[in-house]
Coordinates of C-alpha atoms and ligand atoms in Angstrom, one line a residue:
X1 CA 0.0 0.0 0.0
X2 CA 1.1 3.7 -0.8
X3 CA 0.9 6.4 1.5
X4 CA -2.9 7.2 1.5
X5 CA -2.7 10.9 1.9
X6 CA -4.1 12.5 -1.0
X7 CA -6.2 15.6 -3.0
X8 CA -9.3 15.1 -5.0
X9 CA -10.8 18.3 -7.1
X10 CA -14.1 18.2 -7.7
X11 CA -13.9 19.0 -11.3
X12 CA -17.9 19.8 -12.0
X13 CA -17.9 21.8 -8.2
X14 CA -15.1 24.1 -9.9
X15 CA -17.7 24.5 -13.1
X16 CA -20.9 24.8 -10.5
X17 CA -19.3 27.5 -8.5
X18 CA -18.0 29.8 -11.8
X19 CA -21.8 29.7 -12.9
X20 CA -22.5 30.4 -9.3
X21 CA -20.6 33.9 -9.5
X22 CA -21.9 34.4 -13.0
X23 CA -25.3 34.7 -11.7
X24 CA -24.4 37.1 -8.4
X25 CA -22.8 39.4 -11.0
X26 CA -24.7 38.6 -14.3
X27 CA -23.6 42.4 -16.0
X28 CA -20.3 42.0 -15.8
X29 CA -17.3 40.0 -17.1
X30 CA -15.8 37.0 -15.4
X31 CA -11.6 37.2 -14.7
X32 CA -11.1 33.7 -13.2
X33 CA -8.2 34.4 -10.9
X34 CA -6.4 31.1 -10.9
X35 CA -3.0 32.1 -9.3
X36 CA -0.9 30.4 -7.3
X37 CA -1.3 26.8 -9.1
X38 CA -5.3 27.8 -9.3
X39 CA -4.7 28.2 -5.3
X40 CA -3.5 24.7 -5.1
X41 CA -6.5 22.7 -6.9
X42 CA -4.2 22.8 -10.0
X43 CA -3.4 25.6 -12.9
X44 CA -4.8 23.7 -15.9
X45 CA -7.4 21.3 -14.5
X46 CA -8.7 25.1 -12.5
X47 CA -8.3 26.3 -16.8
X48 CA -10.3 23.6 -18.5
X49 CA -13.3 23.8 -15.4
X50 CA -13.0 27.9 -15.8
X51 CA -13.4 27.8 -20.2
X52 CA -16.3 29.9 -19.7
X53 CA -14.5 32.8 -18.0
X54 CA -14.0 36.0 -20.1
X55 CA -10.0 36.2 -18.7
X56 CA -8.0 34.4 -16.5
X57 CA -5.8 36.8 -13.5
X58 CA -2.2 35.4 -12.7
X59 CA 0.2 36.5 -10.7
X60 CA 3.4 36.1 -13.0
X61 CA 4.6 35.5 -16.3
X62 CA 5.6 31.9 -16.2
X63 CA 2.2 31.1 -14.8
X64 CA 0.7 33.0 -18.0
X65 CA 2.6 31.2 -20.2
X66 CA 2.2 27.7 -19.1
X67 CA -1.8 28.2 -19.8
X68 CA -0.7 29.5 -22.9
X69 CA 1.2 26.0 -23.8
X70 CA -1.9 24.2 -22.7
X71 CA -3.8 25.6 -25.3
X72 CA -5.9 28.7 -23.5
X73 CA -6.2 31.6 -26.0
X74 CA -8.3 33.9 -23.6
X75 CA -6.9 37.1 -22.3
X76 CA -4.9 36.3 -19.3
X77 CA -4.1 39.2 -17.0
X78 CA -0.6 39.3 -15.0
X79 CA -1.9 40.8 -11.6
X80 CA 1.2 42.8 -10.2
X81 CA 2.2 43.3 -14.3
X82 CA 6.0 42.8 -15.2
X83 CA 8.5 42.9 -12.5
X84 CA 10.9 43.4 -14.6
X85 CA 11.7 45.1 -18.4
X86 CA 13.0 41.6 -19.7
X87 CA 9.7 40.3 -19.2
X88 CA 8.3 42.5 -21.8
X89 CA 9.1 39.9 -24.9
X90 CA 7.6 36.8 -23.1
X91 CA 4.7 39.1 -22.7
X92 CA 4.4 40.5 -25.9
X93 CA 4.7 37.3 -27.8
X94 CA 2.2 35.5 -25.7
X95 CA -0.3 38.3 -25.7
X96 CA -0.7 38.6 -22.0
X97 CA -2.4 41.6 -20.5
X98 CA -0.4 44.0 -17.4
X99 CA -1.2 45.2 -14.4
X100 CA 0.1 48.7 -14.4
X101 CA 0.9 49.8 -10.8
X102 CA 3.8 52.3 -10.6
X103 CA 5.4 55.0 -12.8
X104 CA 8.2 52.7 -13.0
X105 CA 6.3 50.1 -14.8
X106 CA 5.0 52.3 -17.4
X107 CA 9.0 53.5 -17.9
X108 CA 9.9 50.2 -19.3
X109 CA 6.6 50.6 -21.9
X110 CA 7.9 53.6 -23.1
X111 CA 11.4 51.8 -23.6
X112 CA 9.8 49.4 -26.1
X113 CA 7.5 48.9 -29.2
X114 CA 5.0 46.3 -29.7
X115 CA 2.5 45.4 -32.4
X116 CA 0.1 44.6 -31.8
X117 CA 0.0 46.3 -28.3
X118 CA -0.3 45.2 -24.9
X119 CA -3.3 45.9 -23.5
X120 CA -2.9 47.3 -19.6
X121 CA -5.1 47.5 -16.4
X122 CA -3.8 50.7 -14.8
X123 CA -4.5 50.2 -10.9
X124 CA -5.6 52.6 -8.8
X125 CA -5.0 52.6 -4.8
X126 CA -8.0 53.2 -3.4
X127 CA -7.6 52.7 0.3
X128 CA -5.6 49.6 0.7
X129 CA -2.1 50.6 0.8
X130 CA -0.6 47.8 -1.3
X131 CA -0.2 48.2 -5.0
X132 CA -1.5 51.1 -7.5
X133 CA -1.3 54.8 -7.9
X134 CA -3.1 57.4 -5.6
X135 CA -6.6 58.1 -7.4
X136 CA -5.3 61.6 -7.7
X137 CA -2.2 60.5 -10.1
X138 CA -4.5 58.3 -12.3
X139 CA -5.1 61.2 -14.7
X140 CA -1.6 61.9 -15.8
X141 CA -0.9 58.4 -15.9
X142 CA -3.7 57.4 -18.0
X143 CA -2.8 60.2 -20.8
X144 CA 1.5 58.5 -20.4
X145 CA 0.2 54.7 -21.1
X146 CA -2.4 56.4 -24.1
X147 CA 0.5 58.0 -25.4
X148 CA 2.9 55.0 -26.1
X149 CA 3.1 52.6 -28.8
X150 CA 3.4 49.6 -27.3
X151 CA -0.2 50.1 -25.4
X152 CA -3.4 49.2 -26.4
X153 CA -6.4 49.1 -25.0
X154 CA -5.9 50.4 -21.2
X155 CA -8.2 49.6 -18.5
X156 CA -8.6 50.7 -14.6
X157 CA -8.9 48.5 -11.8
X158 CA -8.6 48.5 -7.9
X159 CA -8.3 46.0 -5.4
X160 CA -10.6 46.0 -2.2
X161 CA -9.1 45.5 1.3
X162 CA -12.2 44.9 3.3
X163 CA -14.8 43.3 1.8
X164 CA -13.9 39.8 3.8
X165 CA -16.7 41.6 5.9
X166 CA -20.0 43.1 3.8
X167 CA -20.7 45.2 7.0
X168 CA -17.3 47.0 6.8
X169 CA -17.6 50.8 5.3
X170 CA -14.6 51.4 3.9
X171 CA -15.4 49.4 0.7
X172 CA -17.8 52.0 0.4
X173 CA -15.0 54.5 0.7
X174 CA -12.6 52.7 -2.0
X175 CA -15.8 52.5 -4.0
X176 CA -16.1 55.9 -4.2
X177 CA -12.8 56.4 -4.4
X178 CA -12.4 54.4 -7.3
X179 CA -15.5 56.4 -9.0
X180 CA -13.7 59.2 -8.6
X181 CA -10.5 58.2 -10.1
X182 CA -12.0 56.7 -13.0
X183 CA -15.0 60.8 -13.4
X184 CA -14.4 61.2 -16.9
X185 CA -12.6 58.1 -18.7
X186 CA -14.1 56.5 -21.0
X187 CA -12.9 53.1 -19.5
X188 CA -13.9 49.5 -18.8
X189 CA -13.4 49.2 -15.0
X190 CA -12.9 46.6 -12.0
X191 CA -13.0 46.2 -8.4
X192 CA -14.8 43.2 -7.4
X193 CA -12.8 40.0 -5.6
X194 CA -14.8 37.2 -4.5
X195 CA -16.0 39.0 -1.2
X196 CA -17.1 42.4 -4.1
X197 CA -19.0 39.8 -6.1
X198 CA -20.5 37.7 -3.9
X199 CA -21.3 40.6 -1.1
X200 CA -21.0 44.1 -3.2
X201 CA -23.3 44.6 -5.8
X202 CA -22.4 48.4 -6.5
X203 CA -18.7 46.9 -7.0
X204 CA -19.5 44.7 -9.7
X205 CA -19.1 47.5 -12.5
X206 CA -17.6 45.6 -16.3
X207 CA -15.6 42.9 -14.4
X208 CA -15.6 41.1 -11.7
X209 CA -12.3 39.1 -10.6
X210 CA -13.1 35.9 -8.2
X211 CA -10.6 33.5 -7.3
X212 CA -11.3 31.8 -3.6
X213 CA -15.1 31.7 -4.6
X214 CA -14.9 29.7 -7.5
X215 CA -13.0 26.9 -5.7
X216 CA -16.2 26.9 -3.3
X217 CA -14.8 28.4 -0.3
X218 CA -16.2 31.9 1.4
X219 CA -14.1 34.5 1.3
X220 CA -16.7 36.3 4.2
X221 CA -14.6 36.0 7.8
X222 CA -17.9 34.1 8.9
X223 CA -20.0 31.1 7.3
X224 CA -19.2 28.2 4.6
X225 CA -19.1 28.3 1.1
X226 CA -22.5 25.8 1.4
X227 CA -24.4 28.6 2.7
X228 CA -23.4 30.8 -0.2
X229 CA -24.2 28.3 -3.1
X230 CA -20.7 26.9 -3.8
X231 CA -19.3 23.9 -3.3
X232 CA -15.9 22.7 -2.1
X233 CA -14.1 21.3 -4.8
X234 CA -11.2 20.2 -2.8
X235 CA -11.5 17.1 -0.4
X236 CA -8.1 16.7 1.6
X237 CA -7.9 12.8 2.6
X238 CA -5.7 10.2 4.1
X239 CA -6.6 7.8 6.1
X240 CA -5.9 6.3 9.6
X241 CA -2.7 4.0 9.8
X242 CA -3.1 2.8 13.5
X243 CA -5.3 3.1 16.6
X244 CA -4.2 2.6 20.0
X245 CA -5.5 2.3 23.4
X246 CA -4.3 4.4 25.9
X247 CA -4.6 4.8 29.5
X248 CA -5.8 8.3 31.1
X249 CA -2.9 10.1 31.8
X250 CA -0.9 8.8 28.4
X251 CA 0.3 12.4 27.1
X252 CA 0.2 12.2 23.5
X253 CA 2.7 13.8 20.3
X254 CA 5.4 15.9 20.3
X255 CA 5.9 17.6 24.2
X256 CA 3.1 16.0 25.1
X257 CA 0.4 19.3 25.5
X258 CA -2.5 17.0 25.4
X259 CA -3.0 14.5 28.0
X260 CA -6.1 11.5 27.8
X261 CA -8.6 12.0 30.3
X262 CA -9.7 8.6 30.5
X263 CA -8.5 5.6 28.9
X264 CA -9.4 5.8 25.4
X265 CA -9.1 5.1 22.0
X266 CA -6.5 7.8 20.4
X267 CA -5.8 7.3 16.1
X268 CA -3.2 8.1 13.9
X269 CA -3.7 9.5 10.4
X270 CA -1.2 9.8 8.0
X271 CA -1.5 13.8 7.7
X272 CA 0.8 16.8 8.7
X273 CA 2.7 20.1 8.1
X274 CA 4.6 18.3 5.4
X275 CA 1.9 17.8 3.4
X276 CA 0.2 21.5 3.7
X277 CA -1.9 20.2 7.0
X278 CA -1.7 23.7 9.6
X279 CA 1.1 22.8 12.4
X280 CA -1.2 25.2 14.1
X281 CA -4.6 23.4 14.2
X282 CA -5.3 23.5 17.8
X283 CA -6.7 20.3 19.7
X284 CA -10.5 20.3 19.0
X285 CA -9.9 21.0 15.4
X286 CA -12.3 19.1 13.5
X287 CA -11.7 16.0 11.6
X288 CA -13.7 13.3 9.7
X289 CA -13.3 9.8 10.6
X290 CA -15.7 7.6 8.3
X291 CA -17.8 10.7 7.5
X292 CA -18.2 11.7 11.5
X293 CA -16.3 14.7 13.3
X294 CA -13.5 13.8 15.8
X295 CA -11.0 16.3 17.3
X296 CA -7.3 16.9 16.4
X297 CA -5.4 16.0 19.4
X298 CA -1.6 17.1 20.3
X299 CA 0.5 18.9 17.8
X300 CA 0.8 18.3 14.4
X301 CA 3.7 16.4 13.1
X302 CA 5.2 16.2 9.6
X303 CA 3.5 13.2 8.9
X304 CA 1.1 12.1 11.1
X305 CA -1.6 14.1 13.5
X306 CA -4.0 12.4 16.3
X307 CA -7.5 11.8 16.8
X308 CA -9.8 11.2 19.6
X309 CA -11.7 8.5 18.4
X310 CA -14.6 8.1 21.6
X311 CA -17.0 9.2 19.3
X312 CA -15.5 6.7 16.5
X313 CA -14.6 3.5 19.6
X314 CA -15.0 1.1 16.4
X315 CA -12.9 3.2 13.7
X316 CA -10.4 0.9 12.6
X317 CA -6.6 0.9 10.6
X318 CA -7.3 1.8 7.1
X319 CA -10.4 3.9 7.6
X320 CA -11.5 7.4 5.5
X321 CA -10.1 10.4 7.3
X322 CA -11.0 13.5 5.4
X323 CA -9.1 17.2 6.5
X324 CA -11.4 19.2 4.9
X325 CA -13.9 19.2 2.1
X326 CA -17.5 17.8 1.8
X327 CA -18.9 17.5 5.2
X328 CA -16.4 19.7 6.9
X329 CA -15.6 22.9 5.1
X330 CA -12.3 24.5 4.8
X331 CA -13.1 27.9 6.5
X332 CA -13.9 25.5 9.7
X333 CA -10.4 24.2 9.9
X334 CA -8.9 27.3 9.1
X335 CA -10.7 29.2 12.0
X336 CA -9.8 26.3 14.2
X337 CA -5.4 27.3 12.8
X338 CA -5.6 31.2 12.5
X339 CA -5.6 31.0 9.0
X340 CA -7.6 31.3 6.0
X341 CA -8.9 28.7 3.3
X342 CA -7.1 30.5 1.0
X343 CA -3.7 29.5 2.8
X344 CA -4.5 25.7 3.5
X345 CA -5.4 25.4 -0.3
X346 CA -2.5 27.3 -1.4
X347 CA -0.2 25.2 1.1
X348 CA -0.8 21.4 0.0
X349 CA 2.8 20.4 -0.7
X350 CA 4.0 18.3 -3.7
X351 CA 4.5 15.5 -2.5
X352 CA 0.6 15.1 -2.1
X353 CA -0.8 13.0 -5.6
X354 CA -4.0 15.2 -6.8
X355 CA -6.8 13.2 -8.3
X356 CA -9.9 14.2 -10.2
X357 CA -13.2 13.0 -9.4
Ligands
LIG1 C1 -6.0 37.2 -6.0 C2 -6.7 38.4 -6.5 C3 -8.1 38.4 -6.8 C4 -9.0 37.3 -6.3 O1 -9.2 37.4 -4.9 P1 -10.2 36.4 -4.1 O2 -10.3 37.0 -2.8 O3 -9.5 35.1 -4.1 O4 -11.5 36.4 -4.9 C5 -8.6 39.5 -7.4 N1 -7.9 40.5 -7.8 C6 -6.5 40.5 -7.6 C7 -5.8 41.7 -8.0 C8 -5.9 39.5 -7.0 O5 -4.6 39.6 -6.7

């Protein structure tokens, strides 16, 4: 037998959950964001599930042009744009699309020619402090990028830093923010993440960008995907590779924080930090053990954690242990870690096989 720890992807959830966020923003265009290895579920399979998207967002070139040797013609956007002049050819000849967030970017467009041009999303800093150019410099900078050859069409976007929590005003603010930035251009415009299009209708405007969402995880700080009308598409699974009997008192893992109550059935699955499982899941984190919630118990380990299996006395060597996915959604476990969905799927290492189902 092989080590059972593995990743399955939902391939029709992915395809549920873009039509999903079609319908919550039916005026406006659908960017797929499908960064970071299509945030762990896979860059291709997240590709071939996402065909119907208008664009796809990345965050770099050589994530741009490995959809483009799979065979994706769309428009495929480069999030932070180049970080550096070389990267204009690759660009160019592959027909990406830039993010245009500093004067220094639009420097190395002046240094160059293209034909056909590059078509840029100029980004405007609206209240998050990250990337983009104060709304008050977006004038002069839109007339620069219309004024050189090797730009096409040019586009504004923002990006929005709060709306994790629809009650939080200051979307509101970079909303308006962003409407004032953009009085007078006659441009196609976005603001919306997953939290804009699922939460924000008034942030919708020509094109929405989703990424979490559309791998059926919330991106609100409260609730499930389920309760939003997505569905996970990622089930984390291993499966238990002993159980022991220990005595109250038995301390269990690595310096021993937790300590059996009563003598008890503990389990082992073959699951940890090595394979993207949070080292800090705290004990109580949830866990299915043949479809039924146990708690983590002790630390994490590189490759194994421990269960309480009272509520599972009969759960046996070999059975289904599932980390997160149907039945227990990923937000859960990450509240349970101080982290976010976004980071566990993002942080499943290599060395974990991903299926299809
Ligand atoms: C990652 C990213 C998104 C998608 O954000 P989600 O919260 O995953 O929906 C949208 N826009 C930009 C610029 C991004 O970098």
């Amino acid at each position: 037998m092989t080590r059972p720890t593995r990743v399955l992807i939902d391939t029709e959830a992915l395809r549920h959950n873009l039509r999903r966020v079609r319908e919550a923003a039916p005026d406006s265009r659908t960017m797929a964001v499908i960064k970071a290895d299509g945030y762990g579920h896979g860059l291709l399979r997240a590709a071939r599930a996402f065909a119907d998207a208008d664009a796809f967002g990345v965050a770099c070139v050589e994530e741009g042009l490995l959809l483009r040797r799979g065979g994706f013609d769309k428009p495929i956007v480069l999030l932070e744009g180049t970080f550096e002049a070389g990267e204009l050819g690759p660009v160019a000849a592959n027909g990406l699309e830039l993010v245009v967030h500093c004067a220094e970017q639009i420097d190395q467009l002046a240094t160059v020619a293209h034909a056909p041009p590059l078509d840029v999303w100029l980004k405007v800093d609206t209240g998050m402090h990250r990337l983009g150019f104060a709304p008050g410099e977006i004038a002069a900078a839109y007339e620069r990028l219309r004024g050189l050859a090797a730009v096409g069409e040019v586009r504004l976007m923002t990006h929005l830093g709060y709306a994790d929590d629809p009650r939080d005003g200051r979307t509101a603010e970079q909303l308006a923010a962003f409407a004032e930035a953009a009085a007078g251009l006659e441009v196609e415009r976005s603001a919306a993440n997953s939290g804009g299009a699922l939460g924000w209708p008034e942030a919708h405007l020509d094109w929405v960008r989703p990424g979490l969402a559309l791998f059926g995880a919330s991106p609100f700080s409260d609730g499930d995907g389920a309760a939003l009308g997505l569905k996970p598409a990622m089930t984390f699974a291993t499966r238990l590779i002993a159980v022991k009997r220990l005595r109250r008192g038995d301390a269990v893992g690595y310096g021993g924080t937790w300590v059996c109550p009563e003598d008890m059935p503990v389990g082992v699955a073959a699951v940890g930090y090595g394979d993207g499982y949070p080292r800090h899941a705290r004990n109580g984190t949830p866990v299915l053990v043949n479809g039924e919630r146990v708690p983590l118990v002790g630390r994490v380990s590189m490759d194994m954690i421990c269960l309480d299996l009272r509520a599972q006395p009969h759960a046996n060597l070999g059975d289904d242990v599932v980390l997160w996915g149907g039945g227990l959604p990923a937000e859960e476990v990450a509240r349970h870690a101080d982290t976010i969905a976004y980071e566990l799927f993002c942080g499943i290492t290599a060395r974990v096989p991903i299926d299809e189902v």
